[in-house]
GROMACS .gro file of C-alpha atoms in nm:
model
  104
    1MET     CA    1  14.115  11.257  15.461
    2ALA     CA    2  13.851  11.520  15.453
    3TRP     CA    3  14.093  11.747  15.275
    4SER     CA    4  14.214  11.499  15.023
    5LYS     CA    5  14.124  11.511  14.657
    6PRO     CA    6  13.809  11.319  14.565
    7LYS     CA    7  13.861  11.006  14.364
    8PRO     CA    8  13.774  11.054  13.996
    9SER     CA    9  13.438  10.897  13.908
   10ALA     CA   10  13.419  10.624  13.652
   11PRO     CA   11  13.349  10.742  13.297
   12PRO     CA   12  12.985  10.700  13.190
   13SER     CA   13  12.915  10.371  13.023
   14ILE     CA   14  12.834  10.352  12.654
   15LEU     CA   15  12.483  10.228  12.733
   16SER     CA   16  12.406  10.536  12.942
   17GLN     CA   17  12.530  10.757  12.658
   18VAL     CA   18  12.337  10.578  12.380
   19LEU     CA   19  12.010  10.515  12.569
   20PRO     CA   20  11.870  10.873  12.531
   21LEU     CA   21  11.944  10.859  12.158
   22LEU     CA   22  11.762  10.526  12.123
   23VAL     CA   23  11.460  10.658  12.315
   24THR     CA   24  11.449  10.966  12.092
   25PHE     CA   25  11.460  10.752  11.777
   26ALA     CA   26  11.185  10.525  11.913
   27ILE     CA   27  10.958  10.825  11.982
   28LEU     CA   28  11.027  10.973  11.638
   29ALA     CA   29  10.958  10.637  11.473
   30GLY     CA   30  10.624  10.613  11.658
   31LEU     CA   31  10.524  10.963  11.549
   32ALA     CA   32  10.626  10.887  11.189
   33PHE     CA   33  10.418  10.567  11.196
   34VAL     CA   34  10.109  10.755  11.317
   35ALA     CA   35  10.161  11.037  11.064
   36TYR     CA   36  10.197  10.784  10.780
   37HIS     CA   37   9.871  10.611  10.869
   38VAL     CA   38   9.690  10.945  10.898
   39TYR     CA   39   9.820  11.031  10.550
   40LEU     CA   40   9.696  10.698  10.412
   41SER     CA   41   9.352  10.750  10.567
   42VAL     CA   42   9.319  11.103  10.432
   43SER     CA   43   9.424  10.989  10.084
   44LYS     CA   44   9.170  10.706  10.090
   45ILE     CA   45   8.890  10.935  10.210
   46ARG     CA   46   8.979  11.194   9.946
   47GLY     CA   47   8.965  10.931   9.672
   48ASN     CA   48   8.625  10.808   9.789
   49VAL     CA   49   8.485  11.161   9.808
   50THR     CA   50   8.615  11.246   9.462
   51LYS     CA   51   8.459  10.929   9.322
   52LYS     CA   52   8.119  10.988   9.486
   53MET     CA   53   8.111  11.356   9.393
   54GLY     CA   54   8.208  11.264   9.036
   55ASN     CA   55   7.898  11.047   9.018
   56LYS     CA   56   7.695  11.357   9.108
   57HIS     CA   57   7.865  11.566   8.835
   58VAL     CA   58   8.086  11.760   9.079
   59VAL     CA   59   8.454  11.766   8.981
   60PHE     CA   60   8.742  11.916   9.180
   61THR     CA   61   9.004  12.096   8.972
   62LYS     CA   62   9.312  12.306   9.047
   63ASP     CA   63   9.105  12.621   9.003
   64GLY     CA   64   8.822  12.508   9.228
   65MET     CA   65   8.511  12.301   9.189
   66ARG     CA   66   8.315  12.249   8.866
   67VAL     CA   67   7.949  12.150   8.886
   68GLY     CA   68   7.770  11.989   8.595
   69VAL     CA   69   7.412  12.106   8.550
   70LYS     CA   70   7.143  11.862   8.448
   71HIS     CA   71   6.961  11.970   8.134
   72VAL     CA   72   6.589  12.028   8.185
   73GLU     CA   73   6.354  12.085   7.895
   74GLN     CA   74   6.148  12.403   7.910
   75GLU     CA   75   5.822  12.210   7.876
   76GLU     CA   76   5.908  11.977   8.166
   77TYR     CA   77   5.998  12.275   8.384
   78VAL     CA   78   5.671  12.455   8.305
   79ASP     CA   79   5.466  12.139   8.368
   80ALA     CA   80   5.630  12.085   8.706
   81THR     CA   81   5.577  12.448   8.805
   82GLN     CA   82   5.215  12.445   8.695
   83SER     CA   83   5.145  12.126   8.887
   84TRP     CA   84   5.266  12.293   9.207
   85VAL     CA   85   5.050  12.598   9.138
   86VAL     CA   86   4.744  12.378   9.077
   87LYS     CA   87   4.808  12.182   9.397
   88ALA     CA   88   4.842  12.504   9.596
   89TRP     CA   89   4.522  12.642   9.442
   90ASN     CA   90   4.329  12.325   9.523
   91LEU     CA   91   4.455  12.317   9.880
   92SER     CA   92   4.363  12.681   9.940
   93GLY     CA   93   3.992  12.597   9.950
   94LYS     CA   94   3.883  12.846   9.685
   95GLU     CA   95   3.699  12.578   9.486
   96LYS     CA   96   3.483  12.480   9.781
   97GLU     CA   97   3.383  12.840   9.847
   98GLU     CA   98   3.296  12.894   9.480
   99ALA     CA   99   3.094  12.571   9.466
  100GLU     CA  100   2.897  12.672   9.776
  101GLN     CA  101   2.823  13.015   9.631
  102LYS     CA  102   2.695  12.861   9.306
  103LYS     CA  103   2.459  12.632   9.498
  104LYS     CA  104   2.293  12.930   9.667
   0.00000   0.00000   0.00000
């Protein structure tokens, strides 16, 4: 009996042949589901960013980004600059020193 031919094993069942394929499809379906939801999230975020940046006069184009510049009148610009210079002058303390010297 030890030298006899081994009995042929039973052929694999259909379930054991199809199970790895089903597991592979399930994993691929899960990955596709996650990738689809990531795509939806990125599209939604991109739309919101484009809308908010559009409100601030920043537009994304194929060539890059275009920024709209707010028009400022020359007189307004000079007034704002002069007000900062006057504030800096007043905070430097030069007026106090000059007033004290005049009193003497």
